[in-house]
Amino acid sequence: MDRLLSSRSPPFVYISLSHKHNKNFKEVSSYDETIHFLPSSLDALEGVGKDFLSKAKSPLVVTPSLSPGIGLVPEVPPIFIVPGIQDQIEKVLKPLNRNLMYPTVWIKLPDCKLSLHESAVNIVKHMRSLQPVGPYNIVGVLWGGILSLEIARVLKSQDQKTKIFLLDGAPETSQSLVRLLGTGDELQCNLITKLLDIESNKVQEEIIQLPDWKSRVDYGLSALKNISPKKKHYIASGLEASYKRIGQLLNYKPNETLLYEEVHLVRTQGAPEDDNCNLHKYRKRLARTLSSRPRDTTCENKRNQGKKIW
């Protein structure tokens, strides 16, 4: 990340990074690919619930990094990180912060009462109080990719420049991933049973027969044993947060507002190449592809055909 932020790179960059969890990527079923996008344990789901219920005046949290602080080195602006929905923000981002030379600011995910655009407007207000003028470095992690793009559009409307880094956060790929869970009642039941790790076919069949989301969540929680009421409360909140944010993601569509700023897509080695093909810039000039493995000319040719862009 430090290298990307300090380099003069083309407007679209695809970087492939090695990761031990992707060693057997091709052997994993499509449905199981959602595991890196969603909370992977009850503890992680509880963490999402705690964040969802927390109340704070500002959506920004300045966190320690290797930097001496915001504004102390003018040529090193802060990084604003929009996390995904896979765990409590602190647990996800703290390991990353310890290795960054740039000042680091987390953006707390909104509570879903506002639209993504309205949330972005509020977030930008706080960002500009911390850093009055751009360029702004914005990092979107998984689900955070869609909110990052909305923040960039709001900043663009205020004549501010941005650099966007999407960590596995291209919208079309994220949408394709969560669509594996189904739609409507199927989505609700699959989400509840997956996040609560319910494997009993009998429980799954009984959940789908229930009339609404709340009754399905309550029934799923009743299947959990040896868990305190307080923990169940946070887990229920984590389920609600995950469900609402998946809804926001599935309803997200490209905006007519054009983005002319830099967008970098960072992915782990072994991941599908689709993001490289489907995330395009509104620029006429061709964008160079950077990768740690040989260039995929097939994918590059698809890019040049001018597919739908975000």
mmCIF file of C-alpha atoms in Angstrom:
data_model
loop_
_atom_site.group_PDB
_atom_site.id
_atom_site.type_symbol
_atom_site.label_atom_id
_atom_site.label_comp_id
_atom_site.label_asym_id
_atom_site.label_seq_id
_atom_site.Cartn_x
_atom_site.Cartn_y
_atom_site.Cartn_z
ATOM 1 C CA MET A 1 0.000 0.000 0.000
ATOM 2 C CA ASP A 2 2.814 2.411 0.825
ATOM 3 C CA ARG A 3 4.380 1.639 -2.561
ATOM 4 C CA LEU A 4 1.135 2.285 -4.426
ATOM 5 C CA LEU A 5 0.454 5.540 -2.611
ATOM 6 C CA SER A 6 3.912 6.922 -3.335
ATOM 7 C CA SER A 7 4.156 5.823 -6.969
ATOM 8 C CA ARG A 8 3.050 7.560 -10.114
ATOM 9 C CA SER A 9 0.904 4.815 -11.513
ATOM 10 C CA PRO A 10 -1.614 4.657 -14.374
ATOM 11 C CA PRO A 11 -5.324 5.306 -13.682
ATOM 12 C CA PHE A 12 -6.122 1.577 -13.469
ATOM 13 C CA VAL A 13 -3.848 -0.898 -11.750
ATOM 14 C CA TYR A 14 -4.343 -4.610 -11.153
ATOM 15 C CA ILE A 15 -1.950 -6.143 -8.643
ATOM 16 C CA SER A 16 -1.898 -9.807 -7.737
ATOM 17 C CA LEU A 17 -0.626 -10.662 -4.260
ATOM 18 C CA SER A 18 0.229 -14.060 -2.866
ATOM 19 C CA HIS A 19 -1.891 -15.217 0.076
ATOM 20 C CA LYS A 20 -1.774 -18.544 1.851
ATOM 21 C CA HIS A 21 -5.566 -18.807 2.019
ATOM 22 C CA ASN A 22 -5.814 -18.822 -1.754
ATOM 23 C CA LYS A 23 -3.513 -21.798 -2.311
ATOM 24 C CA ASN A 24 -6.433 -24.074 -3.069
ATOM 25 C CA PHE A 25 -8.709 -21.327 -4.394
ATOM 26 C CA LYS A 26 -9.851 -23.242 -7.462
ATOM 27 C CA GLU A 27 -10.875 -26.214 -5.352
ATOM 28 C CA VAL A 28 -13.349 -24.188 -3.284
ATOM 29 C CA SER A 29 -16.991 -24.169 -4.350
ATOM 30 C CA SER A 30 -18.587 -20.931 -5.535
ATOM 31 C CA TYR A 31 -20.902 -20.784 -2.500
ATOM 32 C CA ASP A 32 -17.978 -21.081 -0.098
ATOM 33 C CA GLU A 33 -16.259 -18.094 -1.723
ATOM 34 C CA THR A 34 -18.617 -15.857 0.271
ATOM 35 C CA ILE A 35 -16.722 -16.787 3.443
ATOM 36 C CA HIS A 36 -14.091 -14.056 2.977
ATOM 37 C CA PHE A 37 -16.799 -11.446 2.356
ATOM 38 C CA LEU A 38 -18.954 -12.157 5.426
ATOM 39 C CA PRO A 39 -18.242 -12.730 9.141
ATOM 40 C CA SER A 40 -16.608 -16.152 9.365
ATOM 41 C CA SER A 41 -17.439 -16.966 13.002
ATOM 42 C CA LEU A 42 -19.881 -16.107 15.757
ATOM 43 C CA ASP A 43 -17.228 -13.933 17.401
ATOM 44 C CA ALA A 44 -16.757 -12.001 14.155
ATOM 45 C CA LEU A 45 -20.523 -11.647 13.756
ATOM 46 C CA GLU A 46 -20.723 -10.362 17.331
ATOM 47 C CA GLY A 47 -18.033 -7.791 16.480
ATOM 48 C CA VAL A 48 -20.030 -6.570 13.478
ATOM 49 C CA GLY A 49 -23.047 -6.243 15.749
ATOM 50 C CA LYS A 50 -21.140 -4.198 18.311
ATOM 51 C CA ASP A 51 -19.954 -1.785 15.633
ATOM 52 C CA PHE A 52 -23.465 -1.572 14.185
ATOM 53 C CA LEU A 53 -24.949 -0.578 17.550
ATOM 54 C CA SER A 54 -22.194 1.833 18.558
ATOM 55 C CA LYS A 55 -23.057 5.520 18.573
ATOM 56 C CA ALA A 56 -20.445 8.138 17.757
ATOM 57 C CA LYS A 57 -20.567 11.794 16.746
ATOM 58 C CA SER A 58 -17.943 11.314 14.060
ATOM 59 C CA PRO A 59 -17.707 8.456 11.541
ATOM 60 C CA LEU A 60 -13.912 8.816 11.548
ATOM 61 C CA VAL A 61 -11.465 7.087 13.882
ATOM 62 C CA VAL A 62 -7.797 8.129 13.731
ATOM 63 C CA THR A 63 -5.641 5.086 14.503
ATOM 64 C CA PRO A 64 -1.932 4.558 15.209
ATOM 65 C CA SER A 65 0.368 3.718 12.302
ATOM 66 C CA LEU A 66 4.061 4.215 11.561
ATOM 67 C CA SER A 67 3.305 7.855 10.722
ATOM 68 C CA PRO A 68 4.025 10.610 13.271
ATOM 69 C CA GLY A 69 0.511 11.974 12.737
ATOM 70 C CA ILE A 70 -1.845 13.794 10.391
ATOM 71 C CA GLY A 71 -0.433 17.056 9.041
ATOM 72 C CA LEU A 72 3.011 16.638 10.602
ATOM 73 C CA VAL A 73 4.454 15.615 7.233
ATOM 74 C CA PRO A 74 2.472 17.666 4.667
ATOM 75 C CA GLU A 75 3.556 15.598 1.676
ATOM 76 C CA VAL A 76 2.180 12.433 3.308
ATOM 77 C CA PRO A 77 -1.642 12.773 3.456
ATOM 78 C CA PRO A 78 -3.736 10.322 5.492
ATOM 79 C CA ILE A 79 -5.371 7.135 4.242
ATOM 80 C CA PHE A 80 -9.126 6.867 4.770
ATOM 81 C CA ILE A 81 -10.103 3.188 5.008
ATOM 82 C CA VAL A 82 -13.663 1.980 4.460
ATOM 83 C CA PRO A 83 -13.813 -1.561 5.900
ATOM 84 C CA GLY A 84 -15.914 -4.521 4.840
ATOM 85 C CA ILE A 85 -18.525 -6.329 6.936
ATOM 86 C CA GLN A 86 -16.498 -9.410 7.863
ATOM 87 C CA ASP A 87 -15.571 -8.511 11.468
ATOM 88 C CA GLN A 88 -15.220 -5.732 14.000
ATOM 89 C CA ILE A 89 -13.377 -2.878 12.293
ATOM 90 C CA GLU A 90 -10.565 -2.768 14.828
ATOM 91 C CA LYS A 91 -9.735 -6.456 14.382
ATOM 92 C CA VAL A 92 -9.695 -6.197 10.592
ATOM 93 C CA LEU A 93 -7.601 -3.085 10.229
ATOM 94 C CA LYS A 94 -5.248 -3.014 13.208
ATOM 95 C CA PRO A 95 -2.725 -5.454 11.624
ATOM 96 C CA LEU A 96 -2.722 -3.337 8.458
ATOM 97 C CA ASN A 97 -2.207 -0.075 10.351
ATOM 98 C CA ARG A 98 0.967 -1.303 12.037
ATOM 99 C CA ASN A 99 2.695 -1.581 8.656
ATOM 100 C CA LEU A 100 1.641 1.707 7.039
ATOM 101 C CA MET A 101 3.862 4.778 6.828
ATOM 102 C CA TYR A 102 0.832 6.991 6.201
ATOM 103 C CA PRO A 103 -1.543 8.436 8.834
ATOM 104 C CA THR A 104 -4.529 6.101 8.987
ATOM 105 C CA VAL A 105 -8.201 6.896 9.526
ATOM 106 C CA TRP A 106 -10.978 4.300 9.691
ATOM 107 C CA ILE A 107 -14.406 5.197 8.408
ATOM 108 C CA LYS A 108 -17.146 3.651 10.510
ATOM 109 C CA LEU A 109 -19.801 1.969 8.415
ATOM 110 C CA PRO A 110 -23.152 3.799 8.470
ATOM 111 C CA ASP A 111 -26.151 2.281 10.256
ATOM 112 C CA CYS A 112 -28.160 1.914 6.996
ATOM 113 C CA LYS A 113 -30.748 4.536 8.007
ATOM 114 C CA LEU A 114 -29.356 6.783 5.264
ATOM 115 C CA SER A 115 -28.682 5.982 1.629
ATOM 116 C CA LEU A 116 -25.088 5.341 0.573
ATOM 117 C CA HIS A 117 -24.931 8.783 -1.030
ATOM 118 C CA GLU A 118 -26.309 10.527 2.065
ATOM 119 C CA SER A 119 -23.832 8.626 4.223
ATOM 120 C CA ALA A 120 -21.010 9.624 1.873
ATOM 121 C CA VAL A 121 -21.986 13.309 2.139
ATOM 122 C CA ASN A 122 -21.817 13.131 5.935
ATOM 123 C CA ILE A 123 -18.497 11.257 5.877
ATOM 124 C CA VAL A 124 -16.943 13.758 3.466
ATOM 125 C CA LYS A 125 -17.908 16.621 5.782
ATOM 126 C CA HIS A 126 -15.855 15.025 8.554
ATOM 127 C CA MET A 127 -13.017 14.082 6.196
ATOM 128 C CA ARG A 128 -12.615 17.692 5.084
ATOM 129 C CA SER A 129 -12.550 18.902 8.674
ATOM 130 C CA LEU A 130 -9.572 16.588 9.189
ATOM 131 C CA GLN A 131 -7.964 17.165 5.769
ATOM 132 C CA PRO A 132 -9.397 20.334 4.164
ATOM 133 C CA VAL A 133 -8.128 19.730 0.616
ATOM 134 C CA GLY A 134 -7.137 16.756 -1.509
ATOM 135 C CA PRO A 135 -5.870 14.622 -2.927
ATOM 136 C CA TYR A 136 -7.636 12.097 -0.705
ATOM 137 C CA ASN A 137 -6.424 8.507 -0.401
ATOM 138 C CA ILE A 138 -9.472 6.240 -0.021
ATOM 139 C CA VAL A 139 -9.217 2.493 0.556
ATOM 140 C CA GLY A 140 -12.318 0.303 0.165
ATOM 141 C CA VAL A 141 -12.139 -3.223 1.605
ATOM 142 C CA LEU A 142 -14.631 -5.716 0.074
ATOM 143 C CA TRP A 143 -18.101 -4.224 0.796
ATOM 144 C CA GLY A 144 -16.381 -0.906 1.512
ATOM 145 C CA GLY A 145 -15.684 -0.558 -2.209
ATOM 146 C CA ILE A 146 -19.158 0.779 -3.003
ATOM 147 C CA LEU A 147 -19.058 3.353 -0.205
ATOM 148 C CA SER A 148 -15.545 4.375 -1.290
ATOM 149 C CA LEU A 149 -16.802 5.127 -4.792
ATOM 150 C CA GLU A 150 -19.674 7.193 -3.417
ATOM 151 C CA ILE A 151 -17.281 9.156 -1.192
ATOM 152 C CA ALA A 152 -15.072 9.807 -4.220
ATOM 153 C CA ARG A 153 -18.062 11.094 -6.191
ATOM 154 C CA VAL A 154 -19.029 13.503 -3.410
ATOM 155 C CA LEU A 155 -15.447 14.792 -3.231
ATOM 156 C CA LYS A 156 -15.382 15.163 -7.013
ATOM 157 C CA SER A 157 -18.545 17.290 -6.834
ATOM 158 C CA GLN A 158 -16.584 19.555 -4.486
ATOM 159 C CA ASP A 159 -13.680 19.783 -6.964
ATOM 160 C CA GLN A 160 -11.416 17.573 -4.853
ATOM 161 C CA LYS A 161 -9.080 14.919 -6.233
ATOM 162 C CA THR A 162 -8.963 11.345 -4.974
ATOM 163 C CA LYS A 163 -6.969 8.142 -5.299
ATOM 164 C CA ILE A 164 -9.079 5.029 -4.740
ATOM 165 C CA PHE A 165 -7.728 1.625 -3.712
ATOM 166 C CA LEU A 166 -10.179 -1.283 -3.830
ATOM 167 C CA LEU A 167 -9.026 -4.329 -1.866
ATOM 168 C CA ASP A 168 -11.151 -7.058 -3.463
ATOM 169 C CA GLY A 169 -13.816 -4.366 -3.634
ATOM 170 C CA ALA A 170 -14.947 -4.089 -7.281
ATOM 171 C CA PRO A 171 -18.754 -3.690 -7.147
ATOM 172 C CA GLU A 172 -19.747 -6.183 -9.845
ATOM 173 C CA THR A 173 -17.595 -8.936 -8.367
ATOM 174 C CA SER A 174 -18.904 -8.276 -4.850
ATOM 175 C CA GLN A 175 -22.466 -8.380 -6.174
ATOM 176 C CA SER A 176 -21.827 -11.640 -8.018
ATOM 177 C CA LEU A 177 -20.429 -13.108 -4.831
ATOM 178 C CA VAL A 178 -23.411 -12.307 -2.600
ATOM 179 C CA ARG A 179 -25.878 -13.372 -5.298
ATOM 180 C CA LEU A 180 -24.642 -16.896 -4.616
ATOM 181 C CA LEU A 181 -26.717 -16.689 -1.429
ATOM 182 C CA GLY A 182 -29.902 -16.306 -3.471
ATOM 183 C CA THR A 183 -32.677 -13.706 -3.282
ATOM 184 C CA GLY A 184 -35.708 -13.049 -1.111
ATOM 185 C CA ASP A 185 -36.522 -15.809 1.383
ATOM 186 C CA GLU A 186 -33.644 -17.924 0.104
ATOM 187 C CA LEU A 187 -31.163 -15.113 0.790
ATOM 188 C CA GLN A 188 -32.476 -14.614 4.325
ATOM 189 C CA CYS A 189 -32.342 -18.301 5.195
ATOM 190 C CA ASN A 190 -28.950 -18.912 3.612
ATOM 191 C CA LEU A 191 -27.485 -15.863 5.349
ATOM 192 C CA ILE A 192 -28.828 -16.844 8.777
ATOM 193 C CA THR A 193 -27.775 -20.495 8.570
ATOM 194 C CA LYS A 194 -24.366 -19.649 7.093
ATOM 195 C CA LEU A 195 -23.489 -16.945 9.615
ATOM 196 C CA LEU A 196 -24.803 -18.953 12.563
ATOM 197 C CA ASP A 197 -23.083 -22.074 11.236
ATOM 198 C CA ILE A 198 -26.309 -24.100 11.321
ATOM 199 C CA GLU A 199 -25.800 -27.386 9.493
ATOM 200 C CA SER A 200 -28.961 -29.213 10.594
ATOM 201 C CA ASN A 201 -31.232 -29.778 7.592
ATOM 202 C CA LYS A 202 -34.209 -29.885 9.936
ATOM 203 C CA VAL A 203 -33.469 -26.415 11.348
ATOM 204 C CA GLN A 204 -32.850 -25.025 7.874
ATOM 205 C CA GLU A 205 -36.180 -26.379 6.634
ATOM 206 C CA GLU A 206 -38.007 -24.943 9.641
ATOM 207 C CA ILE A 207 -36.399 -21.504 9.222
ATOM 208 C CA ILE A 208 -37.554 -21.160 5.615
ATOM 209 C CA GLN A 209 -41.144 -21.893 6.675
ATOM 210 C CA LEU A 210 -41.216 -18.890 9.024
ATOM 211 C CA PRO A 211 -42.910 -15.695 7.743
ATOM 212 C CA ASP A 212 -40.333 -12.942 8.151
ATOM 213 C CA TRP A 213 -36.731 -11.952 8.903
ATOM 214 C CA LYS A 214 -37.194 -11.371 12.645
ATOM 215 C CA SER A 215 -38.857 -14.709 13.311
ATOM 216 C CA ARG A 216 -36.163 -16.477 11.286
ATOM 217 C CA VAL A 217 -33.379 -14.742 13.218
ATOM 218 C CA ASP A 218 -35.026 -15.552 16.556
ATOM 219 C CA TYR A 219 -35.402 -19.202 15.583
ATOM 220 C CA GLY A 220 -31.808 -19.401 14.381
ATOM 221 C CA LEU A 221 -30.546 -17.865 17.614
ATOM 222 C CA SER A 222 -32.573 -20.365 19.632
ATOM 223 C CA ALA A 223 -30.505 -23.126 18.030
ATOM 224 C CA LEU A 224 -27.324 -21.681 19.550
ATOM 225 C CA LYS A 225 -26.372 -23.316 22.838
ATOM 226 C CA ASN A 226 -24.276 -22.027 25.752
ATOM 227 C CA ILE A 227 -24.294 -18.425 24.536
ATOM 228 C CA SER A 228 -25.200 -15.546 26.865
ATOM 229 C CA PRO A 229 -28.202 -13.301 26.117
ATOM 230 C CA LYS A 230 -25.855 -10.338 25.701
ATOM 231 C CA LYS A 231 -23.773 -12.144 23.086
ATOM 232 C CA LYS A 232 -26.952 -13.235 21.284
ATOM 233 C CA HIS A 233 -28.078 -9.596 21.238
ATOM 234 C CA TYR A 234 -24.894 -8.538 19.454
ATOM 235 C CA ILE A 235 -25.060 -11.525 17.098
ATOM 236 C CA ALA A 236 -28.638 -10.571 16.161
ATOM 237 C CA SER A 237 -27.393 -7.051 15.464
ATOM 238 C CA GLY A 238 -24.567 -8.468 13.356
ATOM 239 C CA LEU A 239 -27.076 -10.465 11.316
ATOM 240 C CA GLU A 240 -29.191 -7.360 10.763
ATOM 241 C CA ALA A 241 -26.176 -5.297 9.739
ATOM 242 C CA SER A 242 -24.984 -7.972 7.299
ATOM 243 C CA TYR A 243 -28.442 -8.381 5.769
ATOM 244 C CA LYS A 244 -29.042 -4.647 5.288
ATOM 245 C CA ARG A 245 -25.588 -4.045 3.828
ATOM 246 C CA ILE A 246 -25.951 -6.942 1.425
ATOM 247 C CA GLY A 247 -29.200 -5.310 0.329
ATOM 248 C CA GLN A 248 -27.373 -2.032 -0.272
ATOM 249 C CA LEU A 249 -24.721 -3.839 -2.283
ATOM 250 C CA LEU A 250 -27.231 -5.718 -4.451
ATOM 251 C CA ASN A 251 -29.104 -2.468 -5.178
ATOM 252 C CA TYR A 252 -25.943 -0.521 -5.995
ATOM 253 C CA LYS A 253 -25.768 0.675 -9.594
ATOM 254 C CA PRO A 254 -23.251 2.684 -11.627
ATOM 255 C CA ASN A 255 -23.697 6.417 -11.252
ATOM 256 C CA GLU A 256 -23.921 8.886 -14.117
ATOM 257 C CA THR A 257 -21.299 11.008 -12.352
ATOM 258 C CA LEU A 258 -18.013 10.198 -14.042
ATOM 259 C CA LEU A 259 -14.895 9.411 -12.056
ATOM 260 C CA TYR A 260 -11.705 10.628 -13.701
ATOM 261 C CA GLU A 261 -9.460 9.926 -10.755
ATOM 262 C CA GLU A 262 -7.118 7.010 -10.119
ATOM 263 C CA VAL A 263 -8.620 3.667 -9.152
ATOM 264 C CA HIS A 264 -6.371 0.770 -8.085
ATOM 265 C CA LEU A 265 -7.658 -2.764 -7.740
ATOM 266 C CA VAL A 266 -5.645 -4.956 -5.361
ATOM 267 C CA ARG A 267 -6.398 -8.690 -5.323
ATOM 268 C CA THR A 268 -4.894 -11.873 -3.931
ATOM 269 C CA GLN A 269 -3.182 -14.327 -6.208
ATOM 270 C CA GLY A 270 -5.485 -17.067 -7.437
ATOM 271 C CA ALA A 271 -8.613 -14.929 -7.335
ATOM 272 C CA PRO A 272 -10.802 -14.746 -10.466
ATOM 273 C CA GLU A 273 -9.711 -12.261 -13.111
ATOM 274 C CA ASP A 274 -13.219 -10.825 -13.538
ATOM 275 C CA ASP A 275 -12.591 -7.659 -11.566
ATOM 276 C CA ASN A 276 -9.761 -6.742 -13.884
ATOM 277 C CA CYS A 277 -12.176 -6.922 -16.785
ATOM 278 C CA ASN A 278 -15.260 -5.319 -15.276
ATOM 279 C CA LEU A 279 -13.900 -2.312 -13.379
ATOM 280 C CA HIS A 280 -13.083 0.393 -15.921
ATOM 281 C CA LYS A 281 -12.184 4.067 -15.816
ATOM 282 C CA TYR A 282 -14.016 6.757 -17.739
ATOM 283 C CA ARG A 283 -10.914 7.513 -19.767
ATOM 284 C CA LYS A 284 -10.158 7.074 -23.469
ATOM 285 C CA ARG A 285 -6.531 6.105 -23.034
ATOM 286 C CA LEU A 286 -5.728 2.488 -22.327
ATOM 287 C CA ALA A 287 -4.758 1.533 -18.800
ATOM 288 C CA ARG A 288 -1.692 -0.588 -18.106
ATOM 289 C CA THR A 289 -2.086 -3.750 -16.034
ATOM 290 C CA LEU A 290 0.395 -4.606 -13.300
ATOM 291 C CA SER A 291 0.581 -8.138 -11.957
ATOM 292 C CA SER A 292 3.014 -10.423 -10.173
ATOM 293 C CA ARG A 293 2.318 -13.095 -12.785
ATOM 294 C CA PRO A 294 2.323 -13.020 -16.644
ATOM 295 C CA ARG A 295 -0.138 -10.589 -18.186
ATOM 296 C CA ASP A 296 -3.513 -12.020 -19.174
ATOM 297 C CA THR A 297 -3.884 -10.677 -22.696
ATOM 298 C CA THR A 298 -7.385 -12.141 -23.013
ATOM 299 C CA CYS A 299 -8.532 -10.048 -20.090
ATOM 300 C CA GLU A 300 -6.791 -6.978 -21.472
ATOM 301 C CA ASN A 301 -8.576 -7.398 -24.802
ATOM 302 C CA LYS A 302 -11.919 -7.558 -23.008
ATOM 303 C CA ARG A 303 -11.017 -4.340 -21.191
ATOM 304 C CA ASN A 304 -10.432 -2.579 -24.477
ATOM 305 C CA GLN A 305 -13.924 -3.407 -25.748
ATOM 306 C CA GLY A 306 -15.449 -0.720 -23.523
ATOM 307 C CA LYS A 307 -17.622 -2.718 -21.164
ATOM 308 C CA LYS A 308 -19.891 -1.121 -18.563
ATOM 309 C CA ILE A 309 -17.944 0.950 -16.061
ATOM 310 C CA TRP A 310 -18.476 2.287 -12.560
#
